[in-house]
């Protein structure tokens, strides 16, 4: 139920009680609406969800969206029911051609990042920059930079008015055709923009036609997004249920068409450290994660037609039916991931993980847990690789979990290691570095001394001082192991002046 014009708390509560008797699913009110105790009680009593429609979003947009989605879900609707503004719902190319006919000019429809979503015919009547935009599916960077400097993008974000763009110089001494552009909005959200290559400003009638067209494009863009979002959410919900195990896992796998067979569980995540994202890049992170997820899903569909993939949080998981011998399955999974890495390249740098083969339903959740643990190890950056297998990285995964536990408990070094750290800080010495190098070299003084670039005799002297200052027996395997664990798990800061070998971190 769309609660158009319903604002007073008493009216909202009365409407909710009526809707409860009519088995309504939800009431949509214009946000912000008064969520009083009376309204809360009425919603609870009626078991009706109360949703808010963002400020500025037209009720007509929501009505058309709901009608279109419900018709699609019911199936078998008429052509009229599946259209928006007389055009096939979500067909942006048909919309672009219709607008081009109205304006007598070639059209592109673009998203907020200047990526081309659809274009009309007659692009040969435009200029080389438009051809380059169509072929690359994005506005070329040099033109985007000029538009940004002129404030065009700012004007589109701030206003719903038509913006006229004067010609831009190209690389060959000529100029592009002028452009007109208008933002496409759903309420106060900018979905994208419409661009037309024109010889001169449009007439008032055509300007009005473009403004009306922008409203129709918003409906179609919302329809495309809603349809894609519904499919993604359904797939993600089913995959999440299957990966978590429990009572619903079997049914979820059956609906995915993956029940009753061994499965490979794969995981892919964006290496956000590699791109050096900062807090201002949240939109870029979300976009790149979705792009990576879509690319991985497409890759798996080519590997096996019944594969499925979906993003759950920051990780995209994939389930692939296992073919061939079980002992070779993980090797095949690594090959699948390597092919994916080779194809996506460095623009979207991923880290990937392979879990143990899940021979039956009960092992799927365990394999997913192993994938998560491997991705955690790869994110830490201590292991420099893009593909990880749990059977190779279990030790590192355990150490990472010990680090988490130590951090949660605010653990600090104690015993011999604490005495060495204190001595190094007070005397600007390097006994901790000596101990670490010796342990890493498995007690080989020659290798250890070379790793820290000191003479073997000097190193042996420092090693004796380690035993004296630390009050420890380096010949005792239990004491050695305890100090190795402390050095790997606890935060051990290097003291001021502590010498380091070149390249050491």
C-alpha positions as semicolon CSV with decimal commas, in nm:
position;residue;x (nm);y (nm);z (nm)
1;X;0,000;0,000;0,000
2;X;0,132;0,341;-0,099
3;X;0,038;0,584;0,177
4;X;0,019;0,895;-0,041
5;X;-0,070;1,199;0,169
6;X;-0,088;0,999;0,495
7;X;0,119;1,188;0,753
8;X;-0,051;1,220;1,095
9;X;0,047;0,943;1,341
10;X;-0,319;0,866;1,419
11;X;-0,402;0,826;1,051
12;X;-0,096;0,605;0,996
13;X;-0,190;0,381;1,293
14;X;-0,551;0,350;1,175
15;X;-0,439;0,262;0,822
16;X;-0,197;-0,001;0,957
17;X;-0,475;-0,171;1,154
18;X;-0,694;-0,178;0,842
19;X;-0,409;-0,321;0,634
20;X;-0,351;-0,591;0,894
21;X;-0,702;-0,727;0,833
22;X;-0,636;-0,722;0,457
23;X;-0,306;-0,917;0,485
24;X;-0,100;-0,636;0,333
25;X;0,278;-0,687;0,332
26;X;0,391;-0,327;0,373
27;X;0,292;0,037;0,392
28;X;0,513;0,292;0,215
29;X;0,514;0,644;0,357
30;X;0,697;0,956;0,248
31;X;1,013;0,990;0,460
32;X;1,065;1,122;0,715
33;X;0,747;1,002;0,881
34;X;0,647;1,012;1,253
35;X;0,751;0,678;1,406
36;X;0,564;0,721;1,734
37;X;0,486;0,453;1,992
38;X;0,130;0,439;1,856
39;X;0,258;0,374;1,502
40;X;0,506;0,110;1,624
41;X;0,236;-0,070;1,822
42;X;-0,006;-0,065;1,528
43;X;0,264;-0,201;1,291
44;X;0,352;-0,481;1,534
45;X;-0,012;-0,570;1,589
46;X;-0,091;-0,573;1,216
47;X;0,240;-0,745;1,117
48;X;0,282;-0,487;0,842
49;X;0,626;-0,347;0,754
50;X;0,652;0,032;0,736
51;X;0,889;0,158;0,465
52;X;1,006;0,512;0,389
53;X;1,019;0,660;0,037
54;X;1,312;0,899;0,014
55;X;1,242;1,271;-0,014
56;X;1,195;1,388;-0,373
57;X;1,137;1,043;-0,525
58;X;0,814;1,054;-0,727
59;X;0,534;0,820;-0,623
60;X;0,484;0,742;-0,992
61;X;0,837;0,599;-1,014
62;X;0,772;0,366;-0,722
63;X;0,432;0,263;-0,855
64;X;0,570;0,177;-1,200
65;X;0,866;-0,008;-1,048
66;X;0,646;-0,222;-0,825
67;X;0,403;-0,297;-1,106
68;X;0,686;-0,398;-1,339
69;X;0,855;-0,622;-1,083
70;X;0,530;-0,786;-0,977
71;X;0,439;-0,856;-1,338
72;X;0,778;-1,014;-1,396
73;X;0,740;-1,228;-1,086
74;X;0,393;-1,343;-1,187
75;X;0,504;-1,435;-1,539
76;X;0,297;-1,433;-1,852
77;X;0,208;-1,064;-1,830
78;X;0,102;-0,882;-2,142
79;X;0,339;-0,666;-2,343
80;X;0,161;-0,360;-2,212
81;X;0,213;-0,467;-1,850
82;X;0,586;-0,527;-1,912
83;X;0,653;-0,186;-2,062
84;X;0,743;0,151;-1,915
85;X;0,630;0,454;-2,111
86;X;0,540;0,232;-2,404
87;X;0,891;0,083;-2,426
88;X;1,015;-0,258;-2,305
89;X;1,094;-0,230;-1,934
90;X;1,468;-0,192;-1,879
91;X;1,560;-0,168;-2,249
92;X;1,781;0,142;-2,236
93;X;1,884;0,106;-2,600
94;X;1,520;0,133;-2,708
95;X;1,484;0,439;-2,483
96;X;1,797;0,598;-2,631
97;X;1,664;0,550;-2,985
98;X;1,330;0,700;-2,886
99;X;1,497;1,007;-2,735
100;X;1,721;1,042;-3,042
101;X;1,410;1,053;-3,260
102;X;1,253;1,321;-3,040
103;X;1,565;1,541;-3,036
104;X;1,689;1,456;-3,387
105;X;2,035;1,391;-3,240
106;X;2,249;1,089;-3,142
107;X;2,214;0,999;-2,774
108;X;2,413;0,823;-2,503
109;X;2,283;0,724;-2,161
110;X;2,560;0,711;-1,900
111;X;2,594;0,621;-1,534
112;X;2,739;0,849;-1,265
113;X;3,094;0,746;-1,358
114;X;3,052;0,839;-1,727
115;X;3,028;0,477;-1,836
116;X;2,801;0,424;-2,136
117;X;2,495;0,217;-2,049
118;X;2,321;0,253;-2,386
119;X;2,339;0,454;-2,706
120;X;2,113;0,534;-2,998
121;X;2,170;0,489;-3,367
122;X;2,305;0,768;-3,591
123;X;2,630;0,793;-3,396
124;X;2,807;0,844;-3,731
125;X;2,651;1,193;-3,733
126;X;2,847;1,286;-3,420
127;X;3,225;1,338;-3,392
128;X;3,534;1,120;-3,329
129;X;3,511;1,170;-2,952
130;X;3,160;1,016;-2,950
131;X;3,285;0,720;-3,155
132;X;3,571;0,676;-2,907
133;X;3,323;0,693;-2,620
134;X;3,101;0,426;-2,775
135;X;3,388;0,191;-2,855
136;X;3,543;0,227;-2,508
137;X;3,202;0,237;-2,336
138;X;3,330;0,532;-2,133
139;X;3,400;0,902;-2,187
140;X;3,773;0,934;-2,276
141;X;3,978;1,066;-1,989
142;X;4,102;1,379;-2,169
143;X;3,744;1,489;-2,245
144;X;3,625;1,399;-1,897
145;X;3,903;1,615;-1,754
146;X;3,790;1,916;-1,960
147;X;3,428;1,861;-1,856
148;X;3,536;1,844;-1,492
149;X;3,740;2,166;-1,524
150;X;3,441;2,343;-1,681
151;X;3,220;2,236;-1,392
152;X;2,984;2,034;-1,612
153;X;2,970;1,734;-1,381
154;X;2,916;1,963;-1,082
155;X;2,624;2,132;-1,257
156;X;2,467;1,796;-1,345
157;X;2,491;1,678;-0,985
158;X;2,350;1,998;-0,841
159;X;2,064;2,062;-1,082
160;X;1,799;1,887;-1,287
161;X;1,828;2,150;-1,561
162;X;1,974;2,100;-1,908
163;X;2,344;2,190;-1,939
164;X;2,489;2,315;-2,269
165;X;2,855;2,227;-2,334
166;X;3,057;2,430;-2,582
167;X;3,280;2,244;-2,829
168;X;3,602;2,090;-2,696
169;X;3,925;2,095;-2,895
170;X;4,035;1,755;-3,021
171;X;4,391;1,635;-3,089
172;X;4,380;1,714;-3,459
173;X;4,315;2,088;-3,445
174;X;3,939;2,052;-3,471
175;X;3,654;2,066;-3,225
176;X;3,385;1,832;-3,106
177;X;3,020;1,906;-3,164
178;X;2,845;2,089;-2,882
179;X;2,668;1,872;-2,628
180;X;2,361;1,902;-2,415
181;X;2,327;1,694;-2,103
182;X;2,076;1,642;-1,826
183;X;2,099;1,439;-1,508
184;X;1,875;1,137;-1,453
185;X;1,732;1,141;-1,102
186;X;1,524;0,928;-0,870
187;X;1,429;1,173;-0,600
188;X;1,752;1,324;-0,466
189;X;1,966;1,038;-0,605
190;X;2,150;1,096;-0,933
191;X;2,142;0,773;-1,134
192;X;2,326;0,897;-1,441
193;X;2,284;1,137;-1,731
194;X;2,168;1,173;-2,093
195;X;2,401;1,328;-2,352
196;X;2,313;1,449;-2,701
197;X;2,553;1,570;-2,971
198;X;2,385;1,873;-3,128
199;X;2,490;2,148;-3,370
200;X;2,329;2,419;-3,154
201;X;2,108;2,466;-2,846
202;X;1,770;2,296;-2,872
203;X;1,435;2,463;-2,906
204;X;1,216;2,505;-2,600
205;X;0,993;2,219;-2,718
206;X;1,284;1,979;-2,750
207;X;1,431;2,090;-2,417
208;X;1,099;2,004;-2,255
209;X;1,098;1,669;-2,435
210;X;1,445;1,594;-2,296
211;X;1,336;1,684;-1,942
212;X;1,038;1,448;-1,972
213;X;1,263;1,181;-2,123
214;X;1,496;1,202;-1,822
215;X;1,206;1,098;-1,597
216;X;1,136;0,798;-1,819
217;X;1,505;0,700;-1,827
218;X;1,506;0,709;-1,445
219;X;1,224;0,452;-1,443
220;X;1,408;0,222;-1,681
221;X;1,740;0,258;-1,494
222;X;1,566;0,176;-1,167
223;X;1,402;-0,121;-1,336
224;X;1,738;-0,252;-1,460
225;X;1,899;-0,198;-1,120
226;X;1,612;-0,352;-0,930
227;X;1,605;-0,659;-1,152
228;X;1,980;-0,709;-1,120
229;X;1,970;-0,646;-0,745
230;X;1,688;-0,897;-0,696
231;X;1,877;-1,165;-0,886
232;X;2,198;-1,091;-0,698
233;X;2,023;-1,097;-0,361
234;X;1,845;-1,423;-0,436
235;X;2,166;-1,589;-0,551
236;X;2,363;-1,448;-0,257
237;X;2,097;-1,560;-0,007
238;X;2,091;-1,915;-0,145
239;X;2,469;-1,936;-0,160
240;X;2,505;-1,793;0,190
241;X;2,258;-2,047;0,326
242;X;2,444;-2,330;0,155
243;X;2,785;-2,213;0,280
244;X;2,670;-2,169;0,639
245;X;2,536;-2,526;0,665
246;X;2,243;-2,601;0,892
247;X;1,889;-2,708;0,816
248;X;1,840;-2,492;0,507
249;X;2,167;-2,575;0,333
250;X;2,037;-2,883;0,152
251;X;1,737;-2,702;0,007
252;X;1,956;-2,406;-0,096
253;X;2,196;-2,634;-0,283
254;X;1,902;-2,805;-0,449
255;X;1,761;-2,472;-0,569
256;X;2,106;-2,385;-0,702
257;X;2,117;-2,718;-0,884
258;X;2,424;-2,834;-0,692
259;X;2,292;-3,097;-0,453
260;X;2,421;-3,451;-0,428
261;X;2,768;-3,396;-0,576
262;X;3,120;-3,301;-0,460
263;X;3,189;-2,928;-0,480
264;X;3,486;-2,696;-0,501
265;X;3,454;-2,388;-0,281
266;X;3,645;-2,085;-0,412
267;X;3,678;-1,732;-0,279
268;X;3,779;-1,404;-0,445
269;X;3,831;-1,066;-0,277
270;X;3,963;-0,729;-0,389
271;X;4,318;-0,660;-0,272
272;X;4,234;-0,314;-0,141
273;X;4,585;-0,252;-0,011
274;X;4,720;-0,295;-0,362
275;X;4,497;-0,012;-0,491
276;X;4,579;0,213;-0,193
277;X;4,216;0,308;-0,136
278;X;4,149;0,572;0,127
279;X;3,837;0,676;0,315
280;X;3,723;0,896;0,026
281;X;3,723;0,600;-0,212
282;X;3,432;0,407;-0,058
283;X;3,223;0,435;-0,376
284;X;3,519;0,318;-0,585
285;X;3,572;0,020;-0,354
286;X;3,207;-0,083;-0,383
287;X;3,211;-0,047;-0,761
288;X;3,537;-0,243;-0,800
289;X;3,413;-0,518;-0,570
290;X;3,096;-0,554;-0,777
291;X;3,291;-0,551;-1,103
292;X;3,525;-0,818;-0,971
293;X;3,230;-1,025;-0,848
294;X;3,050;-1,003;-1,183
295;X;3,369;-1,097;-1,370
296;X;3,426;-1,399;-1,143
297;X;3,067;-1,518;-1,187
298;X;3,104;-1,491;-1,565
299;X;3,436;-1,678;-1,552
300;X;3,289;-1,964;-1,349
301;X;2,989;-1,994;-1,580
302;X;3,230;-2,064;-1,864
303;X;3,414;-2,322;-1,651
304;X;3,099;-2,519;-1,567
305;X;2,741;-2,428;-1,665
306;X;2,604;-2,513;-1,319
307;X;2,863;-2,312;-1,128
308;X;2,732;-2,030;-0,913
309;X;2,895;-1,727;-0,754
310;X;2,774;-1,439;-0,538
311;X;2,918;-1,163;-0,326
312;X;2,866;-1,201;0,048
313;X;3,017;-0,900;0,218
314;X;3,361;-0,824;0,073
315;X;3,413;-1,179;-0,059
316;X;3,268;-1,342;-0,369
317;X;3,229;-1,715;-0,319
318;X;3,200;-1,967;-0,596
319;X;3,068;-2,322;-0,595
320;X;3,187;-2,541;-0,882
321;X;3,076;-2,904;-0,934
322;X;3,381;-3,127;-0,912
323;X;3,473;-3,333;-1,217
324;X;3,741;-3,599;-1,231
325;X;3,941;-3,752;-0,948
326;X;3,912;-3,591;-0,603
327;X;4,291;-3,585;-0,552
328;X;4,327;-3,360;-0,858
329;X;4,031;-3,133;-0,779
330;X;4,221;-2,864;-0,588
331;X;4,489;-2,851;-0,857
332;X;4,212;-2,789;-1,109
333;X;4,067;-2,520;-0,883
334;X;4,403;-2,343;-0,873
335;X;4,414;-2,354;-1,252
336;X;4,064;-2,200;-1,268
337;X;4,174;-1,916;-1,040
338;X;4,501;-1,862;-1,228
339;X;4,309;-1,827;-1,554
340;X;4,084;-1,573;-1,384
341;X;4,383;-1,373;-1,254
342;X;4,541;-1,373;-1,599
343;X;4,223;-1,234;-1,751
344;X;4,139;-0,957;-1,502
345;X;4,501;-0,835;-1,485
346;X;4,611;-0,567;-1,240
347;X;4,330;-0,315;-1,280
348;X;4,118;-0,508;-1,029
349;X;4,387;-0,688;-0,824
350;X;4,223;-0,987;-0,651
351;X;4,335;-1,236;-0,392
352;X;4,187;-1,583;-0,428
353;X;4,150;-1,895;-0,215
354;X;4,073;-2,263;-0,260
355;X;3,905;-2,462;0,015
356;X;3,919;-2,840;0,063
357;X;3,692;-3,042;-0,165
358;X;3,344;-3,074;-0,011
359;X;3,247;-3,433;-0,079
360;X;2,902;-3,390;0,076
361;X;2,672;-3,127;0,224
362;X;2,826;-3,143;0,571
363;X;3,169;-3,038;0,439
364;X;3,060;-2,727;0,246
365;X;3,053;-2,498;0,553
366;X;3,397;-2,624;0,663
367;X;3,542;-2,556;0,319
368;X;3,398;-2,204;0,320
369;X;3,559;-2,144;0,661
370;X;3,893;-2,257;0,519
371;X;3,853;-2,013;0,228
372;X;3,793;-1,727;0,472
373;X;4,103;-1,821;0,671
374;X;4,321;-1,832;0,361
375;X;4,196;-1,493;0,242
376;X;4,278;-1,351;0,584
377;X;4,636;-1,475;0,551
378;X;4,671;-1,325;0,202
379;X;4,530;-0,990;0,319
380;X;4,794;-0,968;0,591
381;X;5,056;-0,931;0,320
382;X;5,311;-1,157;0,489
383;X;5,260;-1,413;0,213
384;X;5,315;-1,255;-0,129
385;X;5,089;-1,451;-0,357
386;X;4,750;-1,414;-0,521
387;X;4,625;-1,774;-0,487
388;X;4,618;-1,964;-0,158
389;X;4,528;-2,323;-0,072
390;X;4,431;-2,416;0,280
391;X;4,650;-2,725;0,288
392;X;4,951;-2,498;0,217
393;X;4,859;-2,210;0,450
394;X;4,699;-2,375;0,752
395;X;5,002;-2,293;0,967
396;X;4,989;-1,925;0,870
397;X;4,614;-1,923;0,931
398;X;4,666;-2,057;1,284
399;X;4,932;-1,795;1,352
400;X;4,698;-1,519;1,227
401;X;4,426;-1,642;1,463
402;X;4,676;-1,645;1,750
403;X;4,763;-1,284;1,667
404;X;4,395;-1,194;1,688
405;X;4,366;-1,368;2,023
406;X;4,678;-1,197;2,156
407;X;4,554;-0,856;2,038
408;X;4,214;-0,912;2,199
409;X;4,385;-0,998;2,527
410;X;4,639;-0,712;2,499
411;X;4,918;-0,965;2,538
412;X;5,273;-0,829;2,581
413;X;5,604;-1,021;2,560
414;X;5,714;-1,171;2,892
415;X;6,006;-1,376;3,022
416;X;6,328;-1,398;2,822
417;X;6,194;-1,199;2,523
418;X;6,075;-0,915;2,747
419;X;6,420;-0,896;2,910
420;X;6,589;-0,878;2,569
421;X;6,352;-0,606;2,446
422;X;6,415;-0,401;2,760
423;X;6,791;-0,438;2,724
424;X;6,785;-0,334;2,358
425;X;6,582;-0,024;2,440
426;X;6,810;0,086;2,723
427;X;7,139;0,013;2,544
428;X;7,039;0,065;2,179
429;X;7,145;-0,292;2,117
430;X;7,016;-0,557;1,878
431;X;6,980;-0,878;2,074
432;X;6,619;-0,935;1,962
433;X;6,730;-0,904;1,598
434;X;7,009;-1,153;1,670
435;X;6,770;-1,402;1,829
436;X;6,521;-1,370;1,543
437;X;6,789;-1,420;1,276
438;X;6,930;-1,725;1,457
439;X;6,589;-1,886;1,497
440;X;6,497;-1,811;1,133
441;X;6,823;-1,972;1,018
442;X;6,749;-2,285;1,224
443;X;7,058;-2,225;1,437
444;X;7,298;-2,185;1,143
445;X;7,533;-1,905;1,257
446;X;7,683;-1,856;0,910
447;X;7,345;-1,799;0,744
448;X;7,212;-1,592;1,036
449;X;7,515;-1,362;1,051
450;X;7,496;-1,300;0,674
451;X;7,127;-1,211;0,703
452;X;7,207;-0,926;0,945
453;X;7,537;-0,834;0,778
454;X;7,772;-0,887;1,074
455;X;8,084;-1,100;1,119
456;X;8,030;-1,455;1,243
457;X;8,236;-1,394;1,557
458;X;8,037;-1,080;1,635
459;X;7,718;-1,275;1,588
460;X;7,835;-1,555;1,820
461;X;7,920;-1,295;2,085
462;X;7,574;-1,141;2,055
463;X;7,417;-1,486;2,075
464;X;7,594;-1,550;2,406
465;X;7,465;-1,214;2,531
466;X;7,112;-1,325;2,428
467;X;7,142;-1,627;2,657
468;X;7,289;-1,419;2,941
469;X;7,056;-1,119;2,927
470;X;6,750;-1,326;2,848
471;X;6,837;-1,585;3,111
472;X;6,739;-1,860;2,870
473;X;6,880;-2,189;2,745
474;X;6,898;-2,175;2,365
475;X;6,964;-2,548;2,364
476;X;6,621;-2,619;2,513
477;X;6,373;-2,685;2,227
478;X;6,073;-2,583;2,441
479;X;6,228;-2,244;2,521
480;X;6,323;-2,191;2,156
481;X;5,971;-2,274;2,041
482;X;5,815;-2,043;2,303
483;X;6,029;-1,750;2,186
484;X;5,954;-1,828;1,820
485;X;5,580;-1,816;1,895
486;X;5,619;-1,487;2,082
487;X;5,815;-1,333;1,796
488;X;5,554;-1,445;1,537
489;X;5,239;-1,368;1,734
490;X;5,312;-1,067;1,957
491;X;5,397;-0,715;1,851
492;X;5,770;-0,677;1,908
493;X;5,881;-0,321;1,832
494;X;6,238;-0,269;1,723
495;X;6,425;-0,044;1,968
496;X;6,573;0,288;1,853
497;X;6,904;0,241;1,673
498;X;6,845;-0,128;1,618
499;X;7,038;-0,229;1,308
500;X;6,851;-0,395;1,028
501;X;6,959;-0,576;0,719
502;X;6,872;-0,401;0,391
503;X;6,511;-0,457;0,292
504;X;6,403;-0,596;0,630
505;X;6,060;-0,495;0,754
